[in-house]
Short mmCIF file of C-alpha atoms and ligand atoms in Angstrom, two decimals:
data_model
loop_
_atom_site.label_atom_id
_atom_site.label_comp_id
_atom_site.label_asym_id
_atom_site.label_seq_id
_atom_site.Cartn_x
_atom_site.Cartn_y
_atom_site.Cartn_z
CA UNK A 1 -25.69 -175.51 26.68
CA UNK A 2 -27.69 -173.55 24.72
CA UNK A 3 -29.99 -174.85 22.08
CA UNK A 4 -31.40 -173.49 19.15
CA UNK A 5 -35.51 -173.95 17.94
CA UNK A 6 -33.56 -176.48 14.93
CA UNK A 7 -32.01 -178.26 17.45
CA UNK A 8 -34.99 -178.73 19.08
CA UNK A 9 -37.05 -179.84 16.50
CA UNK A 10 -34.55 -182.10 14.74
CA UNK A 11 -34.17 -184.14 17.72
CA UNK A 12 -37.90 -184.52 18.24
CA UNK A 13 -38.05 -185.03 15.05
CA UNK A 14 -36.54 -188.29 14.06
CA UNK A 15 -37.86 -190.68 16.25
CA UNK A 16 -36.70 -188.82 19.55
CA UNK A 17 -35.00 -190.88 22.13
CA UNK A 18 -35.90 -190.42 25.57
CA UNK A 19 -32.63 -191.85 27.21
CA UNK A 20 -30.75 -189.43 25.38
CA UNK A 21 -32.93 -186.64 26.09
CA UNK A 22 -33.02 -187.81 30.16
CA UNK A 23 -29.20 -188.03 29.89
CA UNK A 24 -29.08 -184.11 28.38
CA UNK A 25 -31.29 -183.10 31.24
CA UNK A 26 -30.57 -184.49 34.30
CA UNK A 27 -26.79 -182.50 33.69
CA UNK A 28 -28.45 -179.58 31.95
CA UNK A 29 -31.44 -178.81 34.09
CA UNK A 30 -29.67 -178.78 37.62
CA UNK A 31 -26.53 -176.66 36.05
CA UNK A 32 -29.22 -174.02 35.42
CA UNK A 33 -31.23 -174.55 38.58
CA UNK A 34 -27.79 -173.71 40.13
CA UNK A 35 -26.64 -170.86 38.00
CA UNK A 36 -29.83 -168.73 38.97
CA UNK A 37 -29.77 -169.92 42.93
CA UNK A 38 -26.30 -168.78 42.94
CA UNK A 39 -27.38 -165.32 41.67
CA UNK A 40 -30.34 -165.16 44.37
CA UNK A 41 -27.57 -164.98 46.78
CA UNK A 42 -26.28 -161.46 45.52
CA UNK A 43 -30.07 -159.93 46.00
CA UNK A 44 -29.38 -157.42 48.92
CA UNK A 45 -30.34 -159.04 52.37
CA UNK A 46 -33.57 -157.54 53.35
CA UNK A 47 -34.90 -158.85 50.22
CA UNK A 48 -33.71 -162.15 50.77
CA UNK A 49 -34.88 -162.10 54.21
CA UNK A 50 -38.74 -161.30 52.79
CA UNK A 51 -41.20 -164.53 53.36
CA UNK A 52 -42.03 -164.97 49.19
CA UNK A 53 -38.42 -164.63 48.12
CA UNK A 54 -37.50 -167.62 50.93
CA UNK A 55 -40.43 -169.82 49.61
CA UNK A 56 -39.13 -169.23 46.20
CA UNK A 57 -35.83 -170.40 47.48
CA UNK A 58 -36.98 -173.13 49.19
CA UNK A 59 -38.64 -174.57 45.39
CA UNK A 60 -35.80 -174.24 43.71
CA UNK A 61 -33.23 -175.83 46.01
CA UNK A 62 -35.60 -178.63 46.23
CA UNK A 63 -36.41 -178.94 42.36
CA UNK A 64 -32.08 -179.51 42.53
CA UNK A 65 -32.25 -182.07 44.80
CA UNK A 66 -34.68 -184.35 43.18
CA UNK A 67 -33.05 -183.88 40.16
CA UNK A 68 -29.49 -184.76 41.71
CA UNK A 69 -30.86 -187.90 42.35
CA UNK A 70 -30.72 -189.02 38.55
CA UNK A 71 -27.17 -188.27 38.63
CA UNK A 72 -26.14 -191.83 38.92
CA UNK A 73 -29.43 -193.70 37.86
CA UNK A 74 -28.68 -195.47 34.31
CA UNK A 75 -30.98 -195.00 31.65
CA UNK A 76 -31.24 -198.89 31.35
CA UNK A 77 -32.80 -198.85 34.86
CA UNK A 78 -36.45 -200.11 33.88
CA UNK A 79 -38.00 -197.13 36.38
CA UNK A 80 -35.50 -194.58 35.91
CA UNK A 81 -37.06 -192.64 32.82
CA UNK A 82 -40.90 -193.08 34.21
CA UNK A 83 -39.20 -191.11 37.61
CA UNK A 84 -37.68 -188.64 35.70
CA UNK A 85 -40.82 -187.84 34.04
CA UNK A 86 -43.06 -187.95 36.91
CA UNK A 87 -40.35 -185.88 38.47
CA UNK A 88 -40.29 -183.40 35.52
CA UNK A 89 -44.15 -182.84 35.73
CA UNK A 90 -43.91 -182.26 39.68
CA UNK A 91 -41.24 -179.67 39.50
CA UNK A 92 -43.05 -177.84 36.64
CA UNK A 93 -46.10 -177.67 38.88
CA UNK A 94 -43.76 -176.41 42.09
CA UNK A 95 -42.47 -173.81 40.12
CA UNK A 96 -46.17 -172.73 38.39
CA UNK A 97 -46.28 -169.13 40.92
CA UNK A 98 -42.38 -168.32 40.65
CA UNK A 99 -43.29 -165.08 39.02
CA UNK A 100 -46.54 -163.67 41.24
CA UNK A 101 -44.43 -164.84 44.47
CA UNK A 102 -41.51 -163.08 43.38
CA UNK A 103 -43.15 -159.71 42.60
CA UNK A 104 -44.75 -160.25 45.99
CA UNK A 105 -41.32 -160.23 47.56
CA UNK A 106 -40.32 -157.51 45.36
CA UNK A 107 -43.59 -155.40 46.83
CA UNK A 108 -43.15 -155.62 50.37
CA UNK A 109 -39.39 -155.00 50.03
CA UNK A 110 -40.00 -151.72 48.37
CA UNK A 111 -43.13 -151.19 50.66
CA UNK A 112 -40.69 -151.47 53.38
CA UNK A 113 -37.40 -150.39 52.51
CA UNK A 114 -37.84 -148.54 49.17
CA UNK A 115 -35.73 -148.74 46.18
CA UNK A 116 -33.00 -146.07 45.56
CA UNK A 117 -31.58 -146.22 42.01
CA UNK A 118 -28.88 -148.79 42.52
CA UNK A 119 -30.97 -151.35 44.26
CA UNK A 120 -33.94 -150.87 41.72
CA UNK A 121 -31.59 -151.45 38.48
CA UNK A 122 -30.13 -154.45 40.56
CA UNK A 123 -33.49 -155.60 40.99
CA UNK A 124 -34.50 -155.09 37.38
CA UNK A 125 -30.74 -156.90 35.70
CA UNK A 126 -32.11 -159.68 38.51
CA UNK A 127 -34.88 -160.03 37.54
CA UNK A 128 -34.76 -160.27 33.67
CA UNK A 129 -32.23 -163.23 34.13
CA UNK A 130 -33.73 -164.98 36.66
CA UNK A 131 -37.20 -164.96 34.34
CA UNK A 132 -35.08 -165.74 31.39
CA UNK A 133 -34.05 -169.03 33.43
CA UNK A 134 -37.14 -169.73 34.16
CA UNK A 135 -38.55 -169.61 30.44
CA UNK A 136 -35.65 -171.88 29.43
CA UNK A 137 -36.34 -174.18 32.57
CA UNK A 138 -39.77 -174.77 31.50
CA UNK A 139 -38.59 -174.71 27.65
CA UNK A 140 -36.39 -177.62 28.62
CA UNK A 141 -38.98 -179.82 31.15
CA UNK A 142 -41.76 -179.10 28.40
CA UNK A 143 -40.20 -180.47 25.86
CA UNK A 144 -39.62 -183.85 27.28
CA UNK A 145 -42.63 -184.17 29.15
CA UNK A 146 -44.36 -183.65 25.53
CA UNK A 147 -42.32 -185.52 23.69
CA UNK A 148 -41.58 -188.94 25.85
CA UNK A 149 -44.99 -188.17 28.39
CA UNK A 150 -48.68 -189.24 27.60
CA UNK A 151 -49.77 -185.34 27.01
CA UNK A 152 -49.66 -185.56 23.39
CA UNK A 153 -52.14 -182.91 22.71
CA UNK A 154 -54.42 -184.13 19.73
CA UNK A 155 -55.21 -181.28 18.51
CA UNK A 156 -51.76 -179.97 17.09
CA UNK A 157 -50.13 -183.47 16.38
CA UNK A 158 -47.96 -181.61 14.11
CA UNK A 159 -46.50 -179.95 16.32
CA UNK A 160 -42.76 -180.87 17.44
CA UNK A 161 -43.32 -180.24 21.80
CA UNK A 162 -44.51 -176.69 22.01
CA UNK A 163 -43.08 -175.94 18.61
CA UNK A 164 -44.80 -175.30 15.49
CA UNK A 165 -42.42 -175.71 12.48
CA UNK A 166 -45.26 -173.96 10.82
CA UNK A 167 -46.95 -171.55 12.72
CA UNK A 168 -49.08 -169.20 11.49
CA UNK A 169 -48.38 -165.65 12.12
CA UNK A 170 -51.40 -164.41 11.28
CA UNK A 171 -53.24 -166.95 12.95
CA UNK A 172 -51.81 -166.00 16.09
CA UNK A 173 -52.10 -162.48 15.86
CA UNK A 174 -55.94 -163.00 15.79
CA UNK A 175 -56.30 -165.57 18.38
CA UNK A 176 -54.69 -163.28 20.60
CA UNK A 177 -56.47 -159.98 19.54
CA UNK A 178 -59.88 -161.84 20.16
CA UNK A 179 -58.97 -163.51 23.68
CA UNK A 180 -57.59 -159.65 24.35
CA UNK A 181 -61.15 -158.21 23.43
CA UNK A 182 -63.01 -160.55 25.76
CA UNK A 183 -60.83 -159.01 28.33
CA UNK A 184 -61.45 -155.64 27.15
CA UNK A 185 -65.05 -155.76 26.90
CA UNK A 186 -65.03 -156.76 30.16
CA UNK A 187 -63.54 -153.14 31.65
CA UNK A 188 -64.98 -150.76 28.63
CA UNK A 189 -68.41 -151.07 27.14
CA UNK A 190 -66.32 -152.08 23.97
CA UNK A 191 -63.09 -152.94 22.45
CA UNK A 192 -61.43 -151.38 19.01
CA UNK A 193 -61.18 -153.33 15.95
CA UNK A 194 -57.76 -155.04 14.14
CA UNK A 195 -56.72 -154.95 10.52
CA UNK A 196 -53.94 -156.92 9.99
CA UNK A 197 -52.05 -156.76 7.48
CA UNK A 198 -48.77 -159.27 5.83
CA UNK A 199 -45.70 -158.54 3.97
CA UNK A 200 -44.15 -161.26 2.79
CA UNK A 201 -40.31 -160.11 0.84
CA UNK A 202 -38.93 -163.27 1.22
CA UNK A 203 -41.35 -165.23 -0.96
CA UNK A 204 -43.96 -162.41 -1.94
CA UNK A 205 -47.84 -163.59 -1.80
CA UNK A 206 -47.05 -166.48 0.33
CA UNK A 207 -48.70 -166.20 4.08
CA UNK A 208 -45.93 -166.01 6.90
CA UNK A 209 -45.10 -169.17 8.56
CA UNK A 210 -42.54 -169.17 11.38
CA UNK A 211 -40.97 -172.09 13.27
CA UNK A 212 -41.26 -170.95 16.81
CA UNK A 213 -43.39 -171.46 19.98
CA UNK A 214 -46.89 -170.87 19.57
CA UNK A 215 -47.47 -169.65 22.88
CA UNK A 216 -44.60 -167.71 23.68
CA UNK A 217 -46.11 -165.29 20.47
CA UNK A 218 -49.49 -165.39 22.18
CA UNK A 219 -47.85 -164.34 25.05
CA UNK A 220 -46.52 -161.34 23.55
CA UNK A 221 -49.32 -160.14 21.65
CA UNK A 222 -51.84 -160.80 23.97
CA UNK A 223 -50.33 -158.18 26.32
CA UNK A 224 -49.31 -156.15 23.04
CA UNK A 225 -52.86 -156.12 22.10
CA UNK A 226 -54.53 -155.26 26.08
CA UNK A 227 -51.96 -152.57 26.24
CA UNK A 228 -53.18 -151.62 23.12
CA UNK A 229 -56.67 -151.57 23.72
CA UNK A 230 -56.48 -149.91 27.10
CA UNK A 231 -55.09 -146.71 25.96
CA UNK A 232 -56.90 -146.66 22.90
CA UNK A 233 -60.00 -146.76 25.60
CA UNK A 234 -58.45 -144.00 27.94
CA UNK A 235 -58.30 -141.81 25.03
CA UNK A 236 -61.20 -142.39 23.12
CA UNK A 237 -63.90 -143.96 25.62
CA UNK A 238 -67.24 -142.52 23.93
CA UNK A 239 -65.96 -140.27 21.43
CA UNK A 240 -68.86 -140.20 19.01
CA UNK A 241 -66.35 -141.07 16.12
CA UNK A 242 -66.07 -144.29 17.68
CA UNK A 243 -62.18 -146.13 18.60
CA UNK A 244 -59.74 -146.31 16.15
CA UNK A 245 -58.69 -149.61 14.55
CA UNK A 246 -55.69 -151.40 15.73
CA UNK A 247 -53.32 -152.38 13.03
CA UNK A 248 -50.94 -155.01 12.99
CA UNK A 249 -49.02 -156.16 10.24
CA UNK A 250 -46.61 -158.41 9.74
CA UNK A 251 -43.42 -158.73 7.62
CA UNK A 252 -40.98 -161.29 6.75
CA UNK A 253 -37.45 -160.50 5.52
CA UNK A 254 -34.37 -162.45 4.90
CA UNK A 255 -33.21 -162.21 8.66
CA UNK A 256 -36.27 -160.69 10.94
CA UNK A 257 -39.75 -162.03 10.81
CA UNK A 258 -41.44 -158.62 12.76
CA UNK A 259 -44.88 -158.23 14.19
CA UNK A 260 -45.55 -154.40 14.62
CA UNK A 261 -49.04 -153.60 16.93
CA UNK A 262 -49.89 -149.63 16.14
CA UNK A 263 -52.73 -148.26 18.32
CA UNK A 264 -54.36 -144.41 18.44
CA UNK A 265 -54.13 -144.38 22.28
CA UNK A 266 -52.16 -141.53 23.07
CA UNK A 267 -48.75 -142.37 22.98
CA UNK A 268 -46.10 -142.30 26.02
CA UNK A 269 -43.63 -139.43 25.92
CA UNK A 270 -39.51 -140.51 25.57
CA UNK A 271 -39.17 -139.95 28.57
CA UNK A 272 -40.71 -142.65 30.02
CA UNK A 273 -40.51 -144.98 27.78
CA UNK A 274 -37.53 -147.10 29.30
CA UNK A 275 -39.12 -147.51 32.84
CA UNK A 276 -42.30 -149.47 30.82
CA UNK A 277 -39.87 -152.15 31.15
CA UNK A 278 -39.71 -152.07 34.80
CA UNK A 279 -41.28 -154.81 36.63
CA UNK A 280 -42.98 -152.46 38.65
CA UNK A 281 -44.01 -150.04 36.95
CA UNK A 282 -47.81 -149.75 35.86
CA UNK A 283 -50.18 -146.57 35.33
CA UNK A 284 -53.21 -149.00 36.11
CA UNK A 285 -54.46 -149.92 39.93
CA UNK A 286 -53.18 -152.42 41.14
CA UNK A 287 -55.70 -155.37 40.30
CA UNK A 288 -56.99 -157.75 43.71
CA UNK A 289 -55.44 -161.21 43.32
CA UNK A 290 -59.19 -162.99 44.55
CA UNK A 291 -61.12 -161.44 41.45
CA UNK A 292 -63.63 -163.64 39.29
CA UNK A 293 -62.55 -161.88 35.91
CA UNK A 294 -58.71 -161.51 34.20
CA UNK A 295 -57.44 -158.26 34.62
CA UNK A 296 -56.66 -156.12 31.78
CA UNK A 297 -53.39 -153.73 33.37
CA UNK A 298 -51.91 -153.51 36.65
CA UNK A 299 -49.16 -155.65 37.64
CA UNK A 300 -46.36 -153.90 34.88
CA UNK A 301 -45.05 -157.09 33.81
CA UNK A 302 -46.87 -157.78 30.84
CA UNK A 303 -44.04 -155.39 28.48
CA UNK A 304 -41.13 -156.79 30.65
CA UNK A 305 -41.35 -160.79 30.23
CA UNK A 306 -42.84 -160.45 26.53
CA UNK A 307 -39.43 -158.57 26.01
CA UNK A 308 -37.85 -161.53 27.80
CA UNK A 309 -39.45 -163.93 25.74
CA UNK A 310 -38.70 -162.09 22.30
CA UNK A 311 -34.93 -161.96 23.70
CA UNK A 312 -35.11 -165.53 24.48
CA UNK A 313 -35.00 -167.08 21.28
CA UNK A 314 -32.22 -163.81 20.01
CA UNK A 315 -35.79 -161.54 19.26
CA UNK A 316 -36.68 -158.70 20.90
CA UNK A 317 -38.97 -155.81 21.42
CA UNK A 318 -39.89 -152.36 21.09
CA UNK A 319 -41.50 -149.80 21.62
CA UNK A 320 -41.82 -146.49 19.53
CA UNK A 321 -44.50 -143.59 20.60
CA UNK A 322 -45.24 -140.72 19.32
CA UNK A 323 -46.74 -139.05 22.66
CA UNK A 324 -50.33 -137.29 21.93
CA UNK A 325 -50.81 -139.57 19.01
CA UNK A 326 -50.30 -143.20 19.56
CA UNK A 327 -47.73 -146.24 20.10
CA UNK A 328 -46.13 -148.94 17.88
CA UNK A 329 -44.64 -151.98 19.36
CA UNK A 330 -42.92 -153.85 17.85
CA UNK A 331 -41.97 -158.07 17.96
CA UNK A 332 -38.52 -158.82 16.35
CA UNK A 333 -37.88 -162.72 15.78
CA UNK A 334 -35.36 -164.90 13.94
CA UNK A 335 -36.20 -165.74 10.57
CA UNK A 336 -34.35 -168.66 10.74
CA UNK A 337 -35.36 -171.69 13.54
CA UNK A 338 -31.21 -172.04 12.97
CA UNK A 339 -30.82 -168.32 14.61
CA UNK A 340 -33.15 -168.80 16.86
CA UNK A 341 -30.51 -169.53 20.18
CA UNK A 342 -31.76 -169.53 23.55
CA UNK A 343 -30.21 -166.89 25.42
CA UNK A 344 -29.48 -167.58 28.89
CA UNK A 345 -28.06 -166.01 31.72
CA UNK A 346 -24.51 -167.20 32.83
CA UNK A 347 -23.60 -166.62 36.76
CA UNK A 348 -19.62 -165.60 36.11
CA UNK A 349 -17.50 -162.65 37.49
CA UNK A 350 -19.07 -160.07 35.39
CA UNK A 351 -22.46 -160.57 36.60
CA UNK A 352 -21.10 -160.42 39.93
CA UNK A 353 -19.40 -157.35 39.21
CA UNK A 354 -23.38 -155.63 38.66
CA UNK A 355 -24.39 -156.37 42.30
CA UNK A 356 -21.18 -154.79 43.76
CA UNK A 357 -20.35 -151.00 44.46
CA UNK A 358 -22.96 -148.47 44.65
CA UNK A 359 -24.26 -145.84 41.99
CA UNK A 360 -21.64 -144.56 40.12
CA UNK A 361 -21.74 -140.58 39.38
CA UNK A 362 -23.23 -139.75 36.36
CA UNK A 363 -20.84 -139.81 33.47
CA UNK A 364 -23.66 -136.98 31.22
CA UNK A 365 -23.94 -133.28 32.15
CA UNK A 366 -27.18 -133.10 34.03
CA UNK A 367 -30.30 -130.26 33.86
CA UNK A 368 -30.32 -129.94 36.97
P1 ADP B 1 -49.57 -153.08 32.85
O1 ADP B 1 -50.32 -153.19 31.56
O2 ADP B 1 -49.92 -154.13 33.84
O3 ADP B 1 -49.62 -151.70 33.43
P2 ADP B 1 -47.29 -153.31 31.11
O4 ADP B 1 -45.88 -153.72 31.34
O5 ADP B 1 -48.06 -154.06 30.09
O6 ADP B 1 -48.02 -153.37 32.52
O7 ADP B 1 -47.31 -151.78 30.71
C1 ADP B 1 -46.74 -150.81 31.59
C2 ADP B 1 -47.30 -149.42 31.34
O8 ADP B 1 -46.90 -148.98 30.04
C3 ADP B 1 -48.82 -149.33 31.29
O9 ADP B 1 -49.37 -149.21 32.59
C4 ADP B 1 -49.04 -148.09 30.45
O10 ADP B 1 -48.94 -146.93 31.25
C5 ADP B 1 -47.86 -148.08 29.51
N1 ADP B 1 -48.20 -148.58 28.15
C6 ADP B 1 -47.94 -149.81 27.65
N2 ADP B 1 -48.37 -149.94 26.39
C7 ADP B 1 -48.93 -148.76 26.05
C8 ADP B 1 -49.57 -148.25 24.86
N3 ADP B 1 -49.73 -149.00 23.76
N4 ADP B 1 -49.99 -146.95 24.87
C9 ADP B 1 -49.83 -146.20 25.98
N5 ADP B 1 -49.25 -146.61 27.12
C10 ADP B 1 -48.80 -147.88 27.17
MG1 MG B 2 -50.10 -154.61 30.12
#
């Protein structure tokens, strides 16, 4: 059941009640555990048989059970919604290294094995839905545990849960330009500047407000803005004219609300463009995992799950280079919070059908 950012914030909205919500999730949580463990089981053997992917496993099958045993527990049980809760916050914290454990699993398989074609855009359509789940998972458990749980965080009590039925565009852009450029500073001796810019056709002179998740847009930019700043570095490390600027501007129109990052780092040619969206692909070393500071590049999934996040809520994003020059990327929402549908992943017959067969021949004339 998928739920749009409206939805969301209507219900937590007027006086939000917690049985109902409990009675929404203990059906709706385990139905999308199960979807995604059911679509584990099509991952080719060797991966499944790899230490990190089996711990993974081993979370998620017991995040089902626990929940399963809500299934007949009545709201009007006096402990019942204080379980569920505590329940809630324990499964959150299980699941807090899905996505490092599962690129570890991913590493040794190709370390071992490697990937031919077929296997690597299985492993890629994988995945992008099984992260997808996972956003919506925590979406779902956040929510209530906000909502109905004593973490009521002071300092946004506007907000609705994670949203923000007002949320500064703007305002996010620059907190995550400046947390970016403590990163940055960290690797170069210094970090270029932002202008941002706003564009606002829908009411003209008015600042851009959107109803969305606050940190699913610092997500995004955050890794917009360290990509950004690395190759602007790479190219331009102590040129005596100093680094160019990073713009960002920002635009509202009747349907998109966009957030474009354009940086003077050199561009990527066409070529390559796609395969920035593979989970494993990074031009930077690979960083150690027992280091005292945040790495800036290295692991390749910072352009893959922003894109995953943008998609989540029916956004996306982009990427347009101009190779020798420099890139723009580009964050597509919903204008509307009544757009704004989760998209999820559904387990049915045609996403079977992608983990059967092998590579088909190519249906293009080829170079070679
Ligand atoms: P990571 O930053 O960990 O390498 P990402 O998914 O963020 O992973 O990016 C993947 C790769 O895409 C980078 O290693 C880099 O080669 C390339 N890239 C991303 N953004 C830019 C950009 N703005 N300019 C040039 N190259 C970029
Ligand atoms: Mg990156």
């Amino acid at each position: 059941s998928p739920l749009s950012i409206k939805q969301f914030l209507e219900f937590g909205r007027d006086n939000a009640c917690e049985k109902t919500s409990y009675m929404f999730l203990r059906k709706e949580l385990p139905v999308r555990l199960a979807n995604t463990m059911r679509e584990v089981n099509l991952l080719p053997d060797r991966l499944l048989s790899q230490p990190s992917v089996k711990l993974v496993q081993k979370w998620y099958m017991q995040s089902f059970f626990e929940l399963l045993e809500f299934e007949n527990r009545k709201p009007e049980d006096p402990h019942a919604l204080n379980d569920f809760l505590e329940t809630l916050i324990e499964i959150r914290n299980r699941h807090n290294d899905v996505v490092p454990t599962m690129a570890q699993g991913v590493i040794e398989y190709k370390e071992k094995f490697g990937f031919d074609p077929f296997v690597s855009s299985n492993i890629q359509y994988f995945l992008d839905r099984f992260y997808t789940n996972r956003i919506s998972f925590r979406m779902l458990i956040n929510q209530h545990t906000l909502l109905f749980g004593n973490d009521i965080n002071p300092a946004h009590p506007k907000h609705i849960g994670s949203i923000d039925p007002s949320c500064s565009v703007a305002e996010v852009v620059t907190d995550a330009y400046e947390t970016a450029k403590m990163v940055c500073e960290q690797y170069y001796s210094a970090a270029p500047e932002l202008k941002i810019e706003e564009f606002n056709a829908k009411a003209p002179q008015k600042p851009i407000q959107a109803v969305y998740v606050p940190s699913h847009l610092f997500h995004m930019l955050f890794e917009l803005f360290k990509n950004a700043m690395r190759a602007t570095n790479e190219l331009h490390e102590g040129s005596k004219e100093g680094l160019p600027l990073i713009k960002a501007k920002v635009t509202l129109g009747k349907e998109d609300l966009s957030v474009k990052i354009s940086d003077m780092g050199g561009g990527v040619a066409l070529r390559k463009i796609d395969r920035l969206f593979n989970y494993t692909y990074s031009t930077a070393p690979t960083p150690s995992l027992d280091l005292k500071r945040v790495p800036l590049a290295g692991f390749g999934h910072g352009l893959p799950i922003s894109r995953l996040y943008a998609r989540y809520f029916q956004g996306d994003l982009k990427l347009y280079s101009m190779e020798g020059v420099g890139t723009d990327a580009v964050i597509y929402l919903k204008a509307l919070s009544s757009e704004s549908f989760e998209r999820l992943p559904v387990f049915n017959k045609s996403a079977w059908r992608h983990y059967q067969g092998g590579p088909g021949a190519d249906d293009w004339s080829n170079p070679s």
